[in-house]
Short mmCIF file of C-alpha atoms in Angstrom, two decimals:
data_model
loop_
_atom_site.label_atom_id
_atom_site.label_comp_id
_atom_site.label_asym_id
_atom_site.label_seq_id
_atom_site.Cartn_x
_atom_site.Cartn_y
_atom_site.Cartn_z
CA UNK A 1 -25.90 4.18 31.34
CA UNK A 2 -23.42 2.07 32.83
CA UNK A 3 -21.11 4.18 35.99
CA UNK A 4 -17.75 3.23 33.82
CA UNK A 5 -18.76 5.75 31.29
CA UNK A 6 -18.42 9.45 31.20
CA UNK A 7 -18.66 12.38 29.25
CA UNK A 8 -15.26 13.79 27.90
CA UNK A 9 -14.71 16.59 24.78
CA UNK A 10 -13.41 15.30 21.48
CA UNK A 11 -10.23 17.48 22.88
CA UNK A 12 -10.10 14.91 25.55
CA UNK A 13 -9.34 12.05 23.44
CA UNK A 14 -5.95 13.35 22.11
CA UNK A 15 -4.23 16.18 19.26
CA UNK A 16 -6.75 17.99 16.95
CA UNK A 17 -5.40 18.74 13.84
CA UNK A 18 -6.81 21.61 11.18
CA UNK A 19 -5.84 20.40 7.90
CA UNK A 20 -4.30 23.13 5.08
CA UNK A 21 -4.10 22.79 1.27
CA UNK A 22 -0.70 22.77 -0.63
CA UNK A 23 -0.26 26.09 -1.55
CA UNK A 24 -1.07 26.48 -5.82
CA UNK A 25 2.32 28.17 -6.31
CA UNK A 26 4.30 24.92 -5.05
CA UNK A 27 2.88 22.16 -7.44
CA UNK A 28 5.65 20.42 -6.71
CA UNK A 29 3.97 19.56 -2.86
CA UNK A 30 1.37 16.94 -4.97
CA UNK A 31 2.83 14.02 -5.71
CA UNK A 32 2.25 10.42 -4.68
CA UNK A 33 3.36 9.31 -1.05
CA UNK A 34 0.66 10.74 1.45
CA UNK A 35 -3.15 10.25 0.95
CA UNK A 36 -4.13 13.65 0.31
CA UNK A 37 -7.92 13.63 1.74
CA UNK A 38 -10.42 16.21 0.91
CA UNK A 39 -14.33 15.92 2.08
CA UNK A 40 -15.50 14.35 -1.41
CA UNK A 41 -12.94 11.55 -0.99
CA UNK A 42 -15.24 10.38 2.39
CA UNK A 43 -17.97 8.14 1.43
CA UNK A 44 -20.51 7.96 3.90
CA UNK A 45 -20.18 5.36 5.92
CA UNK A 46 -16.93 3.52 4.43
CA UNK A 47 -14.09 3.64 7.41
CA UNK A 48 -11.45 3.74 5.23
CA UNK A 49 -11.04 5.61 2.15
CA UNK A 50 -9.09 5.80 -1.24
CA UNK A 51 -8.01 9.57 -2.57
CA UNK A 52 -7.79 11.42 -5.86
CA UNK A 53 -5.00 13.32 -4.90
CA UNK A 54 -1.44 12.41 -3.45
CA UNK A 55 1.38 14.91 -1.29
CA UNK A 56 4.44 14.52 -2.17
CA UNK A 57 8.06 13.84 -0.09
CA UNK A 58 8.54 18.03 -0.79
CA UNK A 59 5.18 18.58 0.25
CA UNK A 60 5.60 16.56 3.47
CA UNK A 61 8.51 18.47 4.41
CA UNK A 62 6.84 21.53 4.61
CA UNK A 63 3.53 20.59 6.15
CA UNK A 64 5.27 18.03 9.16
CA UNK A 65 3.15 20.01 11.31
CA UNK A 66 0.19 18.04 10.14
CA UNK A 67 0.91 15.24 9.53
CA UNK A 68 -1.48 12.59 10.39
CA UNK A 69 -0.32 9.14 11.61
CA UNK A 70 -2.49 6.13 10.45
CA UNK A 71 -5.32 5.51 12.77
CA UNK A 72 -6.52 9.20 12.89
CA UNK A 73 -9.93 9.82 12.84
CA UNK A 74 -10.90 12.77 10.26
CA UNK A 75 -14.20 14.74 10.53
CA UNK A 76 -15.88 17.49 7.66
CA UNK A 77 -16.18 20.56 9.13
CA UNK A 78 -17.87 22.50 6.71
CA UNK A 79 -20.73 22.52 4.08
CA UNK A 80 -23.82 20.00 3.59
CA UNK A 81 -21.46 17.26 4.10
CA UNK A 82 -20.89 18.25 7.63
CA UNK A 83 -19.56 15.34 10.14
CA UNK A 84 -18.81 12.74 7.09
CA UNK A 85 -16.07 10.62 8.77
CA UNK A 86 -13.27 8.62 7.91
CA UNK A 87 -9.80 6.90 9.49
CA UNK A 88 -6.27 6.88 7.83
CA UNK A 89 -5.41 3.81 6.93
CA UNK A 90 -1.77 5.89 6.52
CA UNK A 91 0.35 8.58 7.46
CA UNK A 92 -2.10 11.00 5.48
CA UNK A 93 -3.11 14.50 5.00
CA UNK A 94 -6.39 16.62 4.60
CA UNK A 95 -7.69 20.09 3.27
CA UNK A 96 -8.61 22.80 5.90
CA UNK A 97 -12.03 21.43 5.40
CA UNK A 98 -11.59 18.82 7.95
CA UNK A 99 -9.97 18.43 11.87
CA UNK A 100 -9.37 15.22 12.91
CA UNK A 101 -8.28 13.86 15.69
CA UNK A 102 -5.00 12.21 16.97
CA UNK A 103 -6.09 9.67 19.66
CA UNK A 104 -3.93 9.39 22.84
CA UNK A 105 -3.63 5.22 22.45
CA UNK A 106 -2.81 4.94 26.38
CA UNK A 107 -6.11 6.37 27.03
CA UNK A 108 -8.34 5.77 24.32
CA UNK A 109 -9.30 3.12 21.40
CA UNK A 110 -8.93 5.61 17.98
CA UNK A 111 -11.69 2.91 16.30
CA UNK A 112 -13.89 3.57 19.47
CA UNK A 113 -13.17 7.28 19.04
CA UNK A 114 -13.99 6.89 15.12
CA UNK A 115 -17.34 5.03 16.02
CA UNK A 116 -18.13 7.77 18.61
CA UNK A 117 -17.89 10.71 15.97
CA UNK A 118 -19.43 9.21 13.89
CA UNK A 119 -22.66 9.81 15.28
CA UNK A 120 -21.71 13.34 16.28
CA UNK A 121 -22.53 14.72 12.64
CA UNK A 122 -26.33 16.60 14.03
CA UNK A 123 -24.57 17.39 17.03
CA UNK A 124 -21.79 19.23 14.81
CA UNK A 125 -24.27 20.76 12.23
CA UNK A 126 -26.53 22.54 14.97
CA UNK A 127 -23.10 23.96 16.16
CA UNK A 128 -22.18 26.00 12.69
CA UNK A 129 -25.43 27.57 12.94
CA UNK A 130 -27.40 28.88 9.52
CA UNK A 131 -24.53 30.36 7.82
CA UNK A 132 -24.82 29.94 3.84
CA UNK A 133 -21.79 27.84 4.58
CA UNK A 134 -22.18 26.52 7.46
CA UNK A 135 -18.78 25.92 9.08
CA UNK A 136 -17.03 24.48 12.52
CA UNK A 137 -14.14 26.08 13.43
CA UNK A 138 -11.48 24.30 15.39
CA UNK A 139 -12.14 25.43 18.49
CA UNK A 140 -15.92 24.61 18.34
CA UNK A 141 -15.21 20.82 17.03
CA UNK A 142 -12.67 20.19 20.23
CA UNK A 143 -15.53 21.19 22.60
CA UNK A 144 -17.91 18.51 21.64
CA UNK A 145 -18.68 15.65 24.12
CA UNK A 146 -19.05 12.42 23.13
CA UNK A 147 -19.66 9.19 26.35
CA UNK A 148 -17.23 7.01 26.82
CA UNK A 149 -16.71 3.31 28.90
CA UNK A 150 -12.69 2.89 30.07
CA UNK A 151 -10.47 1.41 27.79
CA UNK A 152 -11.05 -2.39 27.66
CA UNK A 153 -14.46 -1.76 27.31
CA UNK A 154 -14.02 0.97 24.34
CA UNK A 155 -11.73 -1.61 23.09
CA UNK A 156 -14.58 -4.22 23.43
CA UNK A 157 -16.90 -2.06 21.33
CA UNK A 158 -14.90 -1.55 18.87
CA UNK A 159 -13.83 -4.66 17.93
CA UNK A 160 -17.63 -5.63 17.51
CA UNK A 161 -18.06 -2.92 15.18
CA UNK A 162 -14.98 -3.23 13.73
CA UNK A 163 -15.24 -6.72 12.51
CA UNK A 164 -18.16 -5.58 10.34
CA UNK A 165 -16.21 -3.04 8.80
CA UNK A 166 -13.39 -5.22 8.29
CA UNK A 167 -15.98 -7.72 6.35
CA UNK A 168 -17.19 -4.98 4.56
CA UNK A 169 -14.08 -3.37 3.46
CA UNK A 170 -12.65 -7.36 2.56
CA UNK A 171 -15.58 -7.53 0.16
CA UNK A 172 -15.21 -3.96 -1.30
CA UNK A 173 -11.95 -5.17 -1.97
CA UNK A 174 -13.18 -8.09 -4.21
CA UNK A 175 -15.43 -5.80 -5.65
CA UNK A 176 -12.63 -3.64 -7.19
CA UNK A 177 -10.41 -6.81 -8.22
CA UNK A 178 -13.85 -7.97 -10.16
CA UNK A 179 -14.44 -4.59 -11.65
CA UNK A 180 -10.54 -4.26 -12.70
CA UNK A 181 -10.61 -7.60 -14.52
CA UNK A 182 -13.74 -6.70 -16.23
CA UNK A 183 -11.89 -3.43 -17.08
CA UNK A 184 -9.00 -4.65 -18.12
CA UNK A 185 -10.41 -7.62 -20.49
CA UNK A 186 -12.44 -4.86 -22.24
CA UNK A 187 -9.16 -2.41 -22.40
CA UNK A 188 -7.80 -5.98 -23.97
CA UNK A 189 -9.79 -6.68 -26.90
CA UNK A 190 -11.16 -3.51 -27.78
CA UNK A 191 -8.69 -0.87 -27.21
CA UNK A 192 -5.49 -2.77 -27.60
CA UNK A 193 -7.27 -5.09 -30.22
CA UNK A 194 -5.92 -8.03 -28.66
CA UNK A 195 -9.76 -9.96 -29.38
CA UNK A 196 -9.88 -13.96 -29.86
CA UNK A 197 -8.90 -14.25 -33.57
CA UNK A 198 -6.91 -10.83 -33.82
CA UNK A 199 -3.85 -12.93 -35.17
CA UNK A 200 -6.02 -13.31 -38.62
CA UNK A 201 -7.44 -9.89 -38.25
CA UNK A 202 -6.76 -7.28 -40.87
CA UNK A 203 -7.06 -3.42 -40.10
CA UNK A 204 -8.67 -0.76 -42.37
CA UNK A 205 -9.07 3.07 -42.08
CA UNK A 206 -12.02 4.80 -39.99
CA UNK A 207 -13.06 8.12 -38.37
CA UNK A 208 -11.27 6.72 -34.94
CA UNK A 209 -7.90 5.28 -36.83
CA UNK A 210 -6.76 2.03 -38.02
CA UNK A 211 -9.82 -0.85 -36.91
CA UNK A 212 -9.75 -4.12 -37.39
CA UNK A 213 -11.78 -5.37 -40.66
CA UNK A 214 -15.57 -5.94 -40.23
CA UNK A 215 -15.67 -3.72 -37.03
CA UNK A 216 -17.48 -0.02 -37.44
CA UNK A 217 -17.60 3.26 -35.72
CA UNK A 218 -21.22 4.70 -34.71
CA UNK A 219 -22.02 7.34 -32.35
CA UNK A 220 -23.91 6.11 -29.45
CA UNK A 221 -27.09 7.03 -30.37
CA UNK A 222 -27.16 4.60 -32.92
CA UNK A 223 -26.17 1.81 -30.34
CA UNK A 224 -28.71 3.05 -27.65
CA UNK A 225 -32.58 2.60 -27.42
CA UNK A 226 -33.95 5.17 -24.38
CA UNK A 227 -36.62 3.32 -22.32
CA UNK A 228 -38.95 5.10 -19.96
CA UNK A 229 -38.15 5.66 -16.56
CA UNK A 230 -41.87 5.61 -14.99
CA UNK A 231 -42.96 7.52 -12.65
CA UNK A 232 -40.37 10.12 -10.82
CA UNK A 233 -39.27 10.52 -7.63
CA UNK A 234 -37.61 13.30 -6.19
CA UNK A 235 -36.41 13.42 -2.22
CA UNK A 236 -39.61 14.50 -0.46
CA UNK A 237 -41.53 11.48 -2.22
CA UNK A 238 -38.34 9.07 -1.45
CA UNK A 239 -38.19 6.80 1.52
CA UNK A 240 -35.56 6.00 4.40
CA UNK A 241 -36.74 2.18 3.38
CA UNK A 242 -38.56 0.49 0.94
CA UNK A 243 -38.60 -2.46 -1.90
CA UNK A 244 -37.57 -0.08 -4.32
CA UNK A 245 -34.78 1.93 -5.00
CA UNK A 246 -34.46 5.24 -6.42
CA UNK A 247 -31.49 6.24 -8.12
CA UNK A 248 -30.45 10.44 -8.20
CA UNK A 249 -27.67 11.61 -10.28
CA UNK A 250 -25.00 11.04 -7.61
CA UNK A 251 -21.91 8.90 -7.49
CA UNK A 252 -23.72 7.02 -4.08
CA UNK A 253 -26.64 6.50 -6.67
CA UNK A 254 -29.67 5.69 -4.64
CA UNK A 255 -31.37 8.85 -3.00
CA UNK A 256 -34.04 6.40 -0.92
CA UNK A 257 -36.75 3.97 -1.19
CA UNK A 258 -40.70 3.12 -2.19
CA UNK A 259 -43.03 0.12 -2.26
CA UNK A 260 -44.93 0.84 -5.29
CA UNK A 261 -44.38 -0.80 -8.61
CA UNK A 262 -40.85 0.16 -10.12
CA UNK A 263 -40.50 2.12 -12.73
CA UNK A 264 -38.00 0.18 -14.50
CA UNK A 265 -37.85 -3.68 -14.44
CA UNK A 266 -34.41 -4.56 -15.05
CA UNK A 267 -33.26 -8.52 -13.62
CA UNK A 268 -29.97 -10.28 -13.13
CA UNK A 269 -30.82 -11.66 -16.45
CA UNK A 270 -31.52 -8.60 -18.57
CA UNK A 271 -29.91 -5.23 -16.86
CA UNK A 272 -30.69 -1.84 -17.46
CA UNK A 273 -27.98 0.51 -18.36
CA UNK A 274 -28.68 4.06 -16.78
CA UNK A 275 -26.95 7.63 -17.17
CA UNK A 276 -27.34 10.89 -15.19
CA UNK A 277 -27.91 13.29 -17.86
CA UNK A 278 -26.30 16.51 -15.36
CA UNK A 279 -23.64 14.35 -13.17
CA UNK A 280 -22.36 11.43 -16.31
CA UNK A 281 -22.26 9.08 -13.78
CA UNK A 282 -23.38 5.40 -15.28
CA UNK A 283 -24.03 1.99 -13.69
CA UNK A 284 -25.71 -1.02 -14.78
CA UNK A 285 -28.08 -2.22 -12.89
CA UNK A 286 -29.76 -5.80 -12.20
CA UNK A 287 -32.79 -4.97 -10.18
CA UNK A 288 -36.08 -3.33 -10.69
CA UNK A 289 -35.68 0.54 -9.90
CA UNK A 290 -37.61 4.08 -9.87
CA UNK A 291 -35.43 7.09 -10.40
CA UNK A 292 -35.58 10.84 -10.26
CA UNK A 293 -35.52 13.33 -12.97
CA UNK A 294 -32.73 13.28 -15.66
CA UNK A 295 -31.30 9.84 -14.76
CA UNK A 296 -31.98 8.24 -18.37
CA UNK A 297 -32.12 4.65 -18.53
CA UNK A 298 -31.26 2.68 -21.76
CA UNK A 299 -30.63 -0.82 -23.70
CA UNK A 300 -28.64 -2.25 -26.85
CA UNK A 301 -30.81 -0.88 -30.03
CA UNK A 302 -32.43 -3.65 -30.99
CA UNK A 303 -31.84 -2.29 -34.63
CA UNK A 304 -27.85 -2.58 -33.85
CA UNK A 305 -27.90 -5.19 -31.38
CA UNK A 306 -24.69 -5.71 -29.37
CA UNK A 307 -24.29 -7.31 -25.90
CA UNK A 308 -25.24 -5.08 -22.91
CA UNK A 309 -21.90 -5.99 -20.95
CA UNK A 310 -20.02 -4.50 -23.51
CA UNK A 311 -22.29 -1.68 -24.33
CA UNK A 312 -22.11 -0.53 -20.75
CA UNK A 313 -18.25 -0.74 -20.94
CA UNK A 314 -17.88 1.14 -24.37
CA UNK A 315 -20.10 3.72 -23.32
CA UNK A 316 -19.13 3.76 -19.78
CA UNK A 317 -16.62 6.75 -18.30
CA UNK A 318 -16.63 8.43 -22.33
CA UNK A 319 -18.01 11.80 -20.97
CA UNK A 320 -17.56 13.21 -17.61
CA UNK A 321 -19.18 16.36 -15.71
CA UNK A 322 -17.74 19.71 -17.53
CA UNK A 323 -20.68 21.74 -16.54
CA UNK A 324 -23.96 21.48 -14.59
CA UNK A 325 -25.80 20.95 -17.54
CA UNK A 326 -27.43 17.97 -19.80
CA UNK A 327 -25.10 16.12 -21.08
CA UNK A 328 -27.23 13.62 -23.22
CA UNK A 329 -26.82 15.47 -26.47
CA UNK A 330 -23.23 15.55 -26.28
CA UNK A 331 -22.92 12.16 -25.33
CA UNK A 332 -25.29 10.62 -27.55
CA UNK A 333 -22.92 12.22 -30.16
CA UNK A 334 -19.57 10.26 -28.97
CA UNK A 335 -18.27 7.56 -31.49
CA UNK A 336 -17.51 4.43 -30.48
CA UNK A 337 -15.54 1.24 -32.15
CA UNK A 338 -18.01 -1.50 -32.61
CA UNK A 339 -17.31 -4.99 -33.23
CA UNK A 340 -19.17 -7.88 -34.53
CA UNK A 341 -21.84 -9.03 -32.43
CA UNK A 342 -20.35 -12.35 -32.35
CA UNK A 343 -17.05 -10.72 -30.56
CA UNK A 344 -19.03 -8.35 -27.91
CA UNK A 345 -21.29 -11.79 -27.39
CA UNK A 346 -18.55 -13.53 -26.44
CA UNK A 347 -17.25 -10.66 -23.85
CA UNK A 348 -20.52 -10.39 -22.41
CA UNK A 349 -20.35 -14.26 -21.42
CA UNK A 350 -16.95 -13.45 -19.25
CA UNK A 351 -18.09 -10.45 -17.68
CA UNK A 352 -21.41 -11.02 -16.91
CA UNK A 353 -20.49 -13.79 -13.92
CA UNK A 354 -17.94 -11.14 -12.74
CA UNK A 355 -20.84 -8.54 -13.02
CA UNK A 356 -23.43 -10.77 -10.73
CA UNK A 357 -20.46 -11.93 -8.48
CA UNK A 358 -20.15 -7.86 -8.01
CA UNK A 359 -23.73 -7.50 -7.09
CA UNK A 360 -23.63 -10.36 -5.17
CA UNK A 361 -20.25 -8.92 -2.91
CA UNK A 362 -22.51 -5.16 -2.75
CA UNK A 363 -25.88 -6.91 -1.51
CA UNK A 364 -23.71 -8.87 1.07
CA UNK A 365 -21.88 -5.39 1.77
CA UNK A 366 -25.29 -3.54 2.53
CA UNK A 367 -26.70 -6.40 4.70
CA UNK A 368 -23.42 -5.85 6.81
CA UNK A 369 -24.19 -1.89 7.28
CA UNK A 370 -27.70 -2.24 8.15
CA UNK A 371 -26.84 -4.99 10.43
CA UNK A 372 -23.51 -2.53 12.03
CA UNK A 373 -25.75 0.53 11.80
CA UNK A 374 -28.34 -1.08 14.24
CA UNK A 375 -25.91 -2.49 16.71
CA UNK A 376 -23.72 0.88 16.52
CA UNK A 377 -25.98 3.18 18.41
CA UNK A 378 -27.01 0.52 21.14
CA UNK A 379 -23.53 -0.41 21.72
CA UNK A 380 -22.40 3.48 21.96
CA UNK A 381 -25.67 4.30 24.01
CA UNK A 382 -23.59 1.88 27.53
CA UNK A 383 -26.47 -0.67 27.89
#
């Protein structure tokens, strides 16, 4: 290692802040002016983040104390998601799950100091020991060490790492716009009715209201055909890397890799719709893929054929987790407005470019990660 490094605490590198939760009896502290983080708003490995939950101007007031300025770096401190990382992007604030850390700018590069924790999280897990919960207090997180160059060269770093993140982040960007336009043309024609035509369109009576003429209702079931799933995977038979994926029930979807033959061959040209039977998470997928238990692919019945595009987007987001518990039953059950073929045909044709432009963006995305997540730990290592 290069003589310009050395070995300072995380306490070192400026203000650690313990984040607190709004108390329940002031409801009036959630609102929607600060980002509000909490450890399942952190993906992995995604710098910057976007928040369920908001504080509001009141709630500011009273927790000033914590504020965090944009640029912080913030760090889980507790539970199996232990040293997931992410920077404000915002004056912001977190639950007591998570310290972060206010870097001292005339000293140290915050995105250096972000890349540096990052690969802290083993360092941080062996320090909350075998607890059921395994938890790092404060005190604990501001003693651990990271290595670091002198500014310019921390600075150095970390725009090299940072311009992959800022390609990455510009693409998941695109990826939302796509996803809300897809979103919003289905909202179009088949919740607010506004379909090619609907100027001619009568409406009749059904289970669901007022539809227009010659459309249905039909419970999903009837729209769906199950298709095997193969062979199953679990995580001691999945792979760091391979030329298959395996989806889990998660909302990252893909729990590792194999090279054997997949057990579902979906394509660009004729996708695979899949649903985790405990979590309701759904995603339609283009490429051939092995899975674990309980994530239950499916296609258009071919009895009650309707465009896959818009199948995934009626069925899509109906049910979501109320219980750890299979959920296929209940929604296999849900009704759902369906159209003519003719209409969800024509949908289908203006979604499915933005659909492969997606998949497109998230390959490009995940080429960019591997290629940062290589360079990261040579660049931190000072050679």
């Amino acid at each position: 290692m290069s003589s310009t490094w050395q070995t300072i605490a995380i306490k070192d590198l400026g203000r650690v802040v313990t984040g607190r939760t709004p108390s329940s009896n002031n409801p009036e502290h959630f609102g929607s002016s600060y980002p509000f983080i909490t450890p399942s708003d952190i993906a992995l490995d995604n710098r910057h983040i976007e928040t369920e939950r908001y504080v509001s101007e009141e709630g500011k007031e009273a927790l000033e104390r914590i504020l965090l300025p944009k640029g912080a770096v913030c760090f889980v401190c507790i539970g199996a998601t232990i040293g997931k990382i992410c920077m404000t992007s915002r004056p912001s604030f977190t639950n007591q799950q998570i310290n972060s850390v206010v870097v001292d700018e005339a000293k140290y590069d915050s995105r250096f100091a972000f890349y540096a924790l990052s690969q802290q999280g083993g360092n941080a897990k062996s320090l909350a020991g075998g607890a059921a919960t395994p938890i790092i207090n404060k005190s604990a997180f501001s003693e651990i060490e990271i290595e670091a160059p002198d500014l310019p060269a921390q600075c150095k770093i970390a725009g090299i790492l940072s311009a992959y993140d800022d390609l990455i982040e510009n693409n998941l960007r695109r990826i939302k716009i796509l996803e809300e336009m897809a979103q919003s043309l289905y909202r179009e024609w088949f919740i607010h009715f506004r379909f090619p035509g609907h100027d001619s369109a009568g409406f009749a009576d059904s289970a669901l209201g007022q539809i227009p003429k010659g459309w249905e209702v039909r419970t999903i079931e009837e729209l769906v055909k199950r298709i095997p799933v193969g062979k199953k995977y679990d995580q001691k038979t999945a792979n760091k890397t391979g030329a298959v994926p395996i989806f889990d029930q998660g909302k990252a979807g893909v729990i590792g890799y194999h090279d054997d033959q997949p057990g579902v061959d979906a394509s660009e040209t004729e996708p695979v719709i899949v649903f985790a039977n405990h979590t309701c998470y759904q995603r339609l997928i283009h490429y051939p893929f092995s899975a674990i238990q309980n994530v239950l692919p499916f296609l258009p019945n071919p009895l009650l054929l309707r465009n896959i595009y818009w199948l995934h987007y009626a069925t899509n987001g109906r049910l979501v987790l109320n219980d750890y518990k299979g959920h296929w039953p209940e929604f296999a059950a849900l009704l759902v407005i369906v159209p003519p073929a003719e209409v969800c045909q024509r949908f289908g044709a203006f979604v499915a470019p933005l659909s492969l432009e997606i998949l497109k963006l998230k390959r490009a995305v995940e080429i960019l990660r591997r290629t940062r997540d290589l360079l990261l730990p040579k660049l931190l290592s000072g050679h």
